[in-house]
Amino acid sequence: MLRWSVHLEGGPRRVNHAAVAVGHKVYSFGGYCSGEDYETLRQIDVHVFNTVSLRWMKLPPVRTGGHERAREVPYMRYGHTAVLLDDIIYLWGGRNDTEGACNVLYAFDVNTHRWFTPKISGTIPGARDGHSACVLGKAMYIFGGYEQLADCFSNDIHKLDTTTMVWSLINARGSPARWRDFHSATIIGTKMFVFGGRADRFGPFHSNNEIYCNKIKVFDTETNCWLSTPSTQPLPEGRRSHSAFSYNGELYIFGGYNAHLDRHFNDLWKFNPEAFSWKKVEPKGKGPCPRRRQCCCMVGDRIILFGGTRSGKKHYYLELSFLYYVKLKKILHTLCKIAVIQYSLEQSGLPHDIRWELAAMTTNSNISRPIFSSHG
C-alpha cells in the first residue's frame, strides 16, 4: 500500500531545478528562486539531502584558480537536466537570465565534488531548456525542449555515448512525438516513454496556441523507431512540469500544470506498459499540495519529492514529502507510537525543537527536525 508518510520543511526554495539520487543522498542542482540573482554568472549551487538523517547540506563553492578553471563550473541556471552514470553526474542545458540557454556538458564527480567539462565531439544538440534527459546503459538521451537559436520547440532525440563522449542526432523512424517542452521521458527496459509537456497546436513555433499532451509516446532505442500506440482510457489530464519515475516496470507521474484549465495537480497516476493502461493511485496519508516544477527522486523504495510552485502565487514551497512503498501494517505500530509520544511532549510545554528531537530519540526513528546548513 502506498502512503505519504513524512512531511518536512526547511529545504532549499527551488523550482525548475535538477536532482539525482546517489545512494541514500539526493543531489539538487540550481533552479529558480524569486528574489535571487540570475543575471550574473555565479556558480550553480549544490544542495545535498541525506535521506537517513533528514538533513540538508549546501556544498561550499568550488575554488577556481583562473578563468579557464572557472569555465568548468556551470553557472546558476534553471530548466536544465542532470543524470547519474557510474559516479559522475552529467548536467546539461538550462538557461540564465543573462547568458540564455546553454549546451555545454558539465560533469560532477560525486566522490570528489569536483566539476569538469568532458571533451566531446559529434553533433552537439542546440542550447535549450525544458528538455528531458534519461539514461540507458552508458548512453544519455536528450529529447525535446525549447531551442534558443531556432526559437521553437524540439522533438529531436540526441544521444551521448559516455564511453566515447560522442554526441549523435538519432534519425528516428515512425510517427514522432510532437514538438514540446517540460514533458517527461522515462526509460523502462529499452524503451523511452514520453508523457505530457507543452506544445503548439500548429507546429514547432510558439504561436500562443498551446496544447497539453496526455497520450504516451514510445520510442524504441533498439530500433530507433517511434512505435504506434493504442488508444486507452482513462487518461490523466494533459500537463507540463510534472514529475515521472519508474518502479517495478511501471511508469508513475505526479503533479504538473495545465494553463488551459489554470490548474495545478497533485494526483498520482500509474501506467502499465504491458497493458498500455493508466490507473489513478490514491496513496494514504496527507500528500503534497498541487504543484509544478518540483523534483522527484527514487531512493530505494521511497520517493523523495521537493520544491515547486503552485496557483500562480509568488511563493515557492519548502515542502519535502516522502512516499514509502511499504505495507501499511509494517509502519502502523511506529506511526502510532510516534503520535502518542509527540502528543505527550506537546503537553509538556517544552520548546518545539526540543520536543521534535526528544520524539526522534525516544522512537529511534528518522523524524528528526531537518537541518539546513552550509557545512558538512
GROMACS .gro file of N, CA and C in nm, residues 212-350:
model
  417
  212TYR      N    1  -0.167   2.061  -2.439
  212TYR     CA    2  -0.101   1.982  -2.335
  212TYR      C    3  -0.128   1.834  -2.363
  213CYS      N    4  -0.022   1.766  -2.403
  213CYS     CA    5  -0.034   1.626  -2.445
  213CYS      C    6  -0.067   1.536  -2.326
  214ASN      N    7  -0.156   1.439  -2.347
  214ASN     CA    8  -0.184   1.344  -2.239
  214ASN      C    9  -0.179   1.200  -2.287
  215LYS      N   10  -0.119   1.177  -2.403
  215LYS     CA   11  -0.103   1.041  -2.454
  215LYS      C   12   0.044   1.002  -2.450
  216ILE      N   13   0.068   0.878  -2.415
  216ILE     CA   14   0.204   0.825  -2.410
  216ILE      C   15   0.258   0.805  -2.551
  217LYS      N   16   0.380   0.851  -2.574
  217LYS     CA   17   0.454   0.819  -2.696
  217LYS      C   18   0.574   0.733  -2.658
  218VAL      N   19   0.600   0.630  -2.737
  218VAL     CA   20   0.704   0.532  -2.702
  218VAL      C   21   0.811   0.529  -2.811
  219PHE      N   22   0.936   0.543  -2.768
  219PHE     CA   23   1.049   0.535  -2.859
  219PHE      C   24   1.132   0.412  -2.824
  220ASP      N   25   1.155   0.327  -2.924
  220ASP     CA   26   1.232   0.205  -2.906
  220ASP      C   27   1.379   0.235  -2.936
  221THR      N   28   1.465   0.226  -2.835
  221THR     CA   29   1.606   0.260  -2.853
  221THR      C   30   1.682   0.153  -2.931
  222GLU      N   31   1.627   0.033  -2.942
  222GLU     CA   32   1.693  -0.073  -3.017
  222GLU      C   33   1.673  -0.059  -3.167
  223THR      N   34   1.554  -0.012  -3.206
  223THR     CA   35   1.524   0.004  -3.349
  223THR      C   36   1.525   0.149  -3.394
  224ASN      N   37   1.545   0.243  -3.296
  224ASN     CA   38   1.540   0.387  -3.326
  224ASN      C   39   1.410   0.424  -3.396
  225CYS      N   40   1.301   0.373  -3.343
  225CYS     CA   41   1.171   0.393  -3.405
  225CYS      C   42   1.066   0.435  -3.302
  226TRP      N   43   0.985   0.535  -3.340
  226TRP     CA   44   0.867   0.569  -3.261
  226TRP      C   45   0.760   0.465  -3.289
  227LEU      N   46   0.705   0.407  -3.186
  227LEU     CA   47   0.610   0.297  -3.202
  227LEU      C   48   0.467   0.348  -3.210
  228SER      N   49   0.385   0.274  -3.282
  228SER     CA   50   0.242   0.302  -3.282
  228SER      C   51   0.184   0.255  -3.149
  229THR      N   52   0.098   0.335  -3.091
  229THR     CA   53   0.044   0.303  -2.959
  229THR      C   54  -0.109   0.302  -2.962
  230PRO      N   55  -0.171   0.212  -2.889
  230PRO     CA   56  -0.317   0.205  -2.889
  230PRO      C   57  -0.379   0.318  -2.807
  231SER      N   58  -0.505   0.342  -2.834
  231SER     CA   59  -0.580   0.438  -2.751
  231SER      C   60  -0.620   0.369  -2.621
  232THR      N   61  -0.628   0.447  -2.516
  232THR     CA   62  -0.661   0.389  -2.387
  232THR      C   63  -0.739   0.488  -2.304
  233GLN      N   64  -0.821   0.438  -2.216
  233GLN     CA   65  -0.898   0.518  -2.122
  233GLN      C   66  -0.894   0.448  -1.986
  234PRO      N   67  -0.895   0.523  -1.874
  234PRO     CA   68  -0.893   0.670  -1.866
  234PRO      C   69  -0.753   0.725  -1.892
  235LEU      N   70  -0.745   0.857  -1.912
  235LEU     CA   71  -0.618   0.924  -1.933
  235LEU      C   72  -0.603   1.036  -1.830
  236PRO      N   73  -0.482   1.058  -1.781
  236PRO     CA   74  -0.461   1.176  -1.697
  236PRO      C   75  -0.483   1.304  -1.778
  237GLU      N   76  -0.514   1.413  -1.711
  237GLU     CA   77  -0.521   1.542  -1.780
  237GLU      C   78  -0.385   1.576  -1.838
  238GLY      N   79  -0.383   1.639  -1.954
  238GLY     CA   80  -0.258   1.686  -2.010
  238GLY      C   81  -0.194   1.788  -1.916
  239ARG      N   82  -0.062   1.792  -1.913
  239ARG     CA   83   0.007   1.877  -1.817
  239ARG      C   84   0.152   1.896  -1.858
  240ARG      N   85   0.216   1.992  -1.799
  240ARG     CA   86   0.360   2.011  -1.813
  240ARG      C   87   0.422   2.029  -1.675
  241SER      N   88   0.554   2.021  -1.671
  241SER     CA   89   0.630   2.045  -1.548
  241SER      C   90   0.588   1.951  -1.435
  242HIS      N   91   0.556   1.828  -1.471
  242HIS     CA   92   0.523   1.725  -1.372
  242HIS      C   93   0.648   1.644  -1.340
  243SER      N   94   0.632   1.544  -1.255
  243SER     CA   95   0.741   1.450  -1.223
  243SER      C   96   0.704   1.313  -1.277
  244ALA      N   97   0.807   1.236  -1.311
  244ALA     CA   98   0.784   1.099  -1.359
  244ALA      C   99   0.897   1.010  -1.310
  245PHE      N  100   0.864   0.885  -1.280
  245PHE     CA  101   0.964   0.788  -1.239
  245PHE      C  102   0.911   0.648  -1.268
  246SER      N  103   1.000   0.551  -1.273
  246SER     CA  104   0.958   0.412  -1.295
  246SER      C  105   0.985   0.330  -1.170
  247TYR      N  106   0.899   0.234  -1.147
  247TYR     CA  107   0.913   0.144  -1.033
  247TYR      C  108   0.850   0.011  -1.069
  248ASN      N  109   0.926  -0.098  -1.053
  248ASN     CA  110   0.876  -0.232  -1.084
  248ASN      C  111   0.820  -0.242  -1.226
  249GLY      N  112   0.886  -0.176  -1.321
  249GLY     CA  113   0.846  -0.186  -1.460
  249GLY      C  114   0.725  -0.105  -1.497
  250GLU      N  115   0.680  -0.014  -1.410
  250GLU     CA  116   0.566   0.071  -1.440
  250GLU      C  117   0.606   0.217  -1.428
  251LEU      N  118   0.533   0.302  -1.497
  251LEU     CA  119   0.560   0.446  -1.500
  251LEU      C  120   0.463   0.519  -1.409
  252TYR      N  121   0.516   0.610  -1.328
  252TYR     CA  122   0.433   0.693  -1.241
  252TYR      C  123   0.453   0.840  -1.277
  253ILE      N  124   0.346   0.918  -1.271
  253ILE     CA  125   0.358   1.063  -1.286
  253ILE      C  126   0.289   1.130  -1.168
  254PHE      N  127   0.341   1.248  -1.133
  254PHE     CA  128   0.283   1.324  -1.022
  254PHE      C  129   0.282   1.473  -1.058
  255GLY      N  130   0.171   1.540  -1.023
  255GLY     CA  131   0.164   1.685  -1.029
  255GLY      C  132   0.168   1.742  -1.169
  256GLY      N  133   0.209   1.870  -1.177
  256GLY     CA  134   0.216   1.940  -1.304
  256GLY      C  135   0.113   2.050  -1.315
  257TYR      N  136   0.104   2.109  -1.437
  257TYR     CA  137   0.019   2.227  -1.457
  257TYR      C  138  -0.040   2.225  -1.597
  258ASN      N  139  -0.165   2.269  -1.607
  258ASN     CA  140  -0.233   2.287  -1.736
  258ASN      C  141  -0.285   2.430  -1.742
  259ALA      N  142  -0.229   2.509  -1.836
  259ALA     CA  143  -0.266   2.652  -1.844
  259ALA      C  144  -0.408   2.671  -1.894
  260HIS      N  145  -0.458   2.581  -1.980
  260HIS     CA  146  -0.595   2.595  -2.028
  260HIS      C  147  -0.695   2.583  -1.913
  261LEU      N  148  -0.665   2.493  -1.822
  261LEU     CA  149  -0.751   2.475  -1.705
  261LEU      C  150  -0.713   2.567  -1.591
  262ASP      N  151  -0.595   2.632  -1.604
  262ASP     CA  152  -0.534   2.709  -1.496
  262ASP      C  153  -0.537   2.627  -1.368
  263ARG      N  154  -0.483   2.508  -1.380
  263ARG     CA  155  -0.492   2.413  -1.270
  263ARG      C  156  -0.358   2.346  -1.244
  264HIS      N  157  -0.319   2.344  -1.117
  264HIS     CA  158  -0.206   2.264  -1.072
  264HIS      C  159  -0.258   2.131  -1.018
  265PHE      N  160  -0.178   2.027  -1.033
  265PHE     CA  161  -0.220   1.893  -0.995
  265PHE      C  162  -0.136   1.840  -0.879
  266ASN      N  163  -0.197   1.752  -0.801
  266ASN     CA  164  -0.121   1.672  -0.704
  266ASN      C  165  -0.167   1.527  -0.708
  267ASP      N  166  -0.214   1.486  -0.827
  267ASP     CA  167  -0.259   1.348  -0.844
  267ASP      C  168  -0.141   1.258  -0.882
  268LEU      N  169  -0.156   1.131  -0.852
  268LEU     CA  170  -0.055   1.030  -0.883
  268LEU      C  171  -0.119   0.925  -0.972
  269TRP      N  172  -0.057   0.903  -1.090
  269TRP     CA  173  -0.107   0.806  -1.186
  269TRP      C  174  -0.001   0.700  -1.214
  270LYS      N  175  -0.047   0.580  -1.241
  270LYS     CA  176   0.042   0.468  -1.273
  270LYS      C  177   0.008   0.416  -1.412
  271PHE      N  178   0.114   0.398  -1.494
  271PHE     CA  179   0.096   0.347  -1.629
  271PHE      C  180   0.163   0.211  -1.642
  272ASN      N  181   0.087   0.114  -1.690
  272ASN     CA  182   0.139  -0.021  -1.713
  272ASN      C  183   0.172  -0.037  -1.861
  273PRO      N  184   0.300  -0.050  -1.897
  273PRO     CA  185   0.335  -0.058  -2.039
  273PRO      C  186   0.292  -0.188  -2.106
  274GLU      N  187   0.272  -0.295  -2.030
  274GLU     CA  188   0.228  -0.422  -2.088
  274GLU      C  189   0.081  -0.413  -2.130
  275ALA      N  190  -0.003  -0.365  -2.039
  275ALA     CA  191  -0.145  -0.349  -2.070
  275ALA      C  192  -0.173  -0.219  -2.143
  276PHE      N  193  -0.075  -0.131  -2.144
  276PHE     CA  194  -0.087   0.004  -2.201
  276PHE      C  195  -0.210   0.075  -2.145
  277SER      N  196  -0.214   0.080  -2.012
  277SER     CA  197  -0.329   0.138  -1.944
  277SER      C  198  -0.285   0.221  -1.824
  278TRP      N  199  -0.365   0.323  -1.794
  278TRP     CA  200  -0.341   0.411  -1.681
  278TRP      C  201  -0.434   0.373  -1.566
  279LYS      N  202  -0.387   0.400  -1.445
  279LYS     CA  203  -0.471   0.385  -1.326
  279LYS      C  204  -0.435   0.496  -1.228
  280LYS      N  205  -0.535   0.565  -1.178
  280LYS     CA  206  -0.510   0.667  -1.077
  280LYS      C  207  -0.484   0.600  -0.943
  281VAL      N  208  -0.377   0.643  -0.877
  281VAL     CA  209  -0.337   0.584  -0.749
  281VAL      C  210  -0.372   0.682  -0.637
  282GLU      N  211  -0.429   0.629  -0.531
  282GLU     CA  212  -0.471   0.713  -0.418
  282GLU      C  213  -0.393   0.672  -0.293
  283PRO      N  214  -0.272   0.730  -0.272
  283PRO     CA  215  -0.195   0.694  -0.152
  283PRO      C  216  -0.266   0.738  -0.025
  284LYS      N  217  -0.239   0.669   0.084
  284LYS     CA  218  -0.291   0.707   0.214
  284LYS      C  219  -0.208   0.824   0.267
  285GLY      N  220  -0.262   0.890   0.367
  285GLY     CA  221  -0.189   0.999   0.430
  285GLY      C  222  -0.207   1.131   0.358
  286LYS      N  223  -0.157   1.237   0.419
  286LYS     CA  224  -0.166   1.371   0.362
  286LYS      C  225  -0.051   1.393   0.265
  287GLY      N  226  -0.084   1.410   0.138
  287GLY     CA  227   0.018   1.425   0.036
  287GLY      C  228   0.055   1.570   0.010
  288PRO      N  229   0.148   1.592  -0.083
  288PRO     CA  230   0.189   1.729  -0.118
  288PRO      C  231   0.074   1.808  -0.179
  289CYS      N  232   0.080   1.939  -0.165
  289CYS     CA  233  -0.020   2.025  -0.227
  289CYS      C  234   0.001   2.025  -0.379
  290PRO      N  235  -0.097   2.068  -0.458
  290PRO     CA  236  -0.079   2.076  -0.603
  290PRO      C  237   0.040   2.165  -0.638
  291ARG      N  238   0.117   2.126  -0.740
  291ARG     CA  239   0.239   2.199  -0.771
  291ARG      C  240   0.292   2.160  -0.908
  292ARG      N  241   0.387   2.236  -0.955
  292ARG     CA  242   0.462   2.207  -1.078
  292ARG      C  243   0.609   2.242  -1.054
  293ARG      N  244   0.693   2.195  -1.148
  293ARG     CA  245   0.836   2.226  -1.149
  293ARG      C  246   0.908   2.178  -1.024
  294GLN      N  247   0.860   2.072  -0.963
  294GLN     CA  248   0.925   2.011  -0.849
  294GLN      C  249   1.027   1.910  -0.897
  295CYS      N  250   1.102   1.852  -0.803
  295CYS     CA  251   1.191   1.741  -0.833
  295CYS      C  252   1.143   1.617  -0.760
  296CYS      N  253   1.169   1.503  -0.822
  296CYS     CA  254   1.124   1.376  -0.767
  296CYS      C  255   1.232   1.272  -0.792
  297CYS      N  256   1.284   1.211  -0.685
  297CYS     CA  257   1.390   1.112  -0.698
  297CYS      C  258   1.353   0.986  -0.621
  298MET      N  259   1.395   0.871  -0.674
  298MET     CA  260   1.370   0.745  -0.605
  298MET      C  261   1.494   0.704  -0.527
  299VAL      N  262   1.477   0.677  -0.399
  299VAL     CA  263   1.584   0.625  -0.314
  299VAL      C  264   1.533   0.495  -0.253
  300GLY      N  265   1.584   0.385  -0.304
  300GLY     CA  266   1.531   0.256  -0.260
  300GLY      C  267   1.386   0.243  -0.301
  301ASP      N  268   1.295   0.219  -0.204
  301ASP     CA  269   1.153   0.211  -0.235
  301ASP      C  270   1.079   0.336  -0.188
  302ARG      N  271   1.153   0.445  -0.174
  302ARG     CA  272   1.093   0.571  -0.132
  302ARG      C  273   1.105   0.674  -0.244
  303ILE      N  274   1.008   0.762  -0.252
  303ILE     CA  275   1.012   0.871  -0.348
  303ILE      C  276   1.032   1.000  -0.271
  304ILE      N  277   1.139   1.072  -0.306
  304ILE     CA  278   1.170   1.200  -0.242
  304ILE      C  279   1.124   1.310  -0.335
  305LEU      N  280   1.029   1.389  -0.291
  305LEU     CA  281   0.971   1.495  -0.374
  305LEU      C  282   0.986   1.627  -0.302
  306PHE      N  283   1.042   1.728  -0.369
  306PHE     CA  284   1.062   1.857  -0.302
  306PHE      C  285   1.063   1.971  -0.403
  307GLY      N  286   1.035   2.091  -0.351
  307GLY     CA  287   1.036   2.211  -0.434
  307GLY      C  288   0.908   2.226  -0.515
  308GLY      N  289   0.909   2.324  -0.604
  308GLY     CA  290   0.795   2.350  -0.691
  308GLY      C  291   0.717   2.472  -0.650
  309THR      N  292   0.621   2.509  -0.732
  309THR     CA  293   0.534   2.623  -0.707
  309THR      C  294   0.393   2.588  -0.751
  310ARG      N  295   0.298   2.670  -0.712
  310ARG     CA  296   0.160   2.641  -0.749
  310ARG      C  297   0.075   2.767  -0.750
  311SER      N  298  -0.043   2.757  -0.811
  311SER     CA  299  -0.150   2.856  -0.803
  311SER      C  300  -0.111   2.994  -0.851
  312GLY      N  301   0.000   3.003  -0.926
  312GLY     CA  302   0.040   3.132  -0.979
  312GLY      C  303   0.088   3.230  -0.876
  313LYS      N  304   0.100   3.188  -0.752
  313LYS     CA  305   0.146   3.276  -0.646
  313LYS      C  306   0.297   3.281  -0.645
  314LYS      N  307   0.351   3.392  -0.602
  314LYS     CA  308   0.497   3.405  -0.596
  314LYS      C  309   0.549   3.347  -0.464
  315HIS      N  310   0.513   3.224  -0.444
  315HIS     CA  311   0.558   3.155  -0.321
  315HIS      C  312   0.610   3.019  -0.362
  316TYR      N  313   0.734   2.989  -0.329
  316TYR     CA  314   0.794   2.864  -0.365
  316TYR      C  315   0.798   2.773  -0.242
  317TYR      N  316   0.730   2.663  -0.249
  317TYR     CA  317   0.708   2.580  -0.132
  317TYR      C  318   0.835   2.513  -0.083
  318LEU      N  319   0.845   2.503   0.047
  318LEU     CA  320   0.963   2.445   0.110
  318LEU      C  321   0.939   2.300   0.149
  319GLU      N  322   0.833   2.241   0.096
  319GLU     CA  323   0.792   2.110   0.143
  319GLU      C  324   0.886   2.000   0.093
  320LEU      N  325   0.897   1.902   0.175
  320LEU     CA  326   0.974   1.782   0.140
  320LEU      C  327   0.889   1.663   0.180
  321SER      N  328   0.840   1.587   0.085
  321SER     CA  329   0.749   1.477   0.115
  321SER      C  330   0.807   1.345   0.067
  322PHE      N  331   0.788   1.242   0.148
  322PHE     CA  332   0.835   1.108   0.113
  322PHE      C  333   0.715   1.020   0.080
  323LEU      N  334   0.727   0.942  -0.022
  323LEU     CA  335   0.628   0.839  -0.049
  323LEU      C  336   0.694   0.703  -0.029
  324TYR      N  337   0.647   0.627   0.069
  324TYR     CA  338   0.710   0.498   0.100
  324TYR      C  339   0.634   0.385   0.033
  325TYR      N  340   0.708   0.298  -0.032
  325TYR     CA  341   0.646   0.179  -0.090
  325TYR      C  342   0.657   0.064   0.010
  326VAL      N  343   0.576   0.071   0.114
  326VAL     CA  344   0.577  -0.037   0.213
  326VAL      C  345   0.433  -0.068   0.250
  327LYS      N  346   0.411  -0.187   0.306
  327LYS     CA  347   0.277  -0.222   0.351
  327LYS      C  348   0.242  -0.144   0.476
  328LEU      N  349   0.121  -0.100   0.485
  328LEU     CA  350   0.077  -0.017   0.596
  328LEU      C  351   0.100  -0.087   0.730
  329LYS      N  352   0.083  -0.219   0.735
  329LYS     CA  353   0.099  -0.292   0.861
  329LYS      C  354   0.239  -0.277   0.918
  330LYS      N  355   0.336  -0.263   0.831
  330LYS     CA  356   0.474  -0.255   0.876
  330LYS      C  357   0.505  -0.123   0.944
  331ILE      N  358   0.427  -0.019   0.914
  331ILE     CA  359   0.458   0.112   0.972
  331ILE      C  360   0.352   0.158   1.071
  332LEU      N  361   0.243   0.084   1.082
  332LEU     CA  362   0.134   0.130   1.166
  332LEU      C  363   0.176   0.141   1.312
  333HIS      N  364   0.250   0.042   1.362
  333HIS     CA  365   0.292   0.044   1.502
  333HIS      C  366   0.381   0.165   1.530
  334THR      N  367   0.476   0.189   1.443
  334THR     CA  368   0.567   0.302   1.461
  334THR      C  369   0.493   0.434   1.454
  335LEU      N  370   0.400   0.447   1.359
  335LEU     CA  371   0.325   0.572   1.346
  335LEU      C  372   0.243   0.600   1.472
  336CYS      N  373   0.179   0.496   1.526
  336CYS     CA  374   0.101   0.514   1.649
  336CYS      C  375   0.190   0.554   1.766
  337LYS      N  376   0.305   0.489   1.775
  337LYS     CA  377   0.399   0.518   1.883
  337LYS      C  378   0.447   0.663   1.875
  338ILE      N  379   0.479   0.708   1.753
  338ILE     CA  380   0.523   0.847   1.736
  338ILE      C  381   0.413   0.944   1.776
  339ALA      N  382   0.288   0.913   1.734
  339ALA     CA  383   0.177   1.002   1.764
  339ALA      C  384   0.157   1.018   1.914
  340VAL      N  385   0.163   0.906   1.988
  340VAL     CA  386   0.144   0.910   2.133
  340VAL      C  387   0.255   0.991   2.199
  341ILE      N  388   0.379   0.964   2.161
  341ILE     CA  389   0.494   1.033   2.223
  341ILE      C  390   0.490   1.183   2.192
  342GLN      N  391   0.459   1.216   2.064
  342GLN     CA  392   0.455   1.359   2.030
  342GLN      C  393   0.344   1.431   2.105
  343TYR      N  394   0.230   1.365   2.123
  343TYR     CA  395   0.121   1.428   2.198
  343TYR      C  396   0.164   1.454   2.342
  344SER      N  397   0.230   1.356   2.402
  344SER     CA  398   0.275   1.371   2.541
  344SER      C  399   0.375   1.486   2.552
  345LEU      N  400   0.464   1.495   2.456
  345LEU     CA  401   0.564   1.603   2.459
  345LEU      C  402   0.500   1.739   2.437
  346GLU      N  403   0.395   1.744   2.355
  346GLU     CA  404   0.326   1.871   2.333
  346GLU      C  405   0.263   1.923   2.463
  347GLN      N  406   0.221   1.830   2.548
  347GLN     CA  407   0.160   1.872   2.674
  347GLN      C  408   0.265   1.915   2.776
  348SER      N  409   0.392   1.891   2.743
  348SER     CA  410   0.498   1.920   2.840
  348SER      C  411   0.535   2.068   2.846
  349GLY      N  412   0.500   2.143   2.741
  349GLY     CA  413   0.536   2.284   2.738
  349GLY      C  414   0.678   2.310   2.692
  350LEU      N  415   0.751   2.208   2.653
  350LEU     CA  416   0.888   2.227   2.604
  350LEU      C  417   0.886   2.297   2.469
   0.00000   0.00000   0.00000
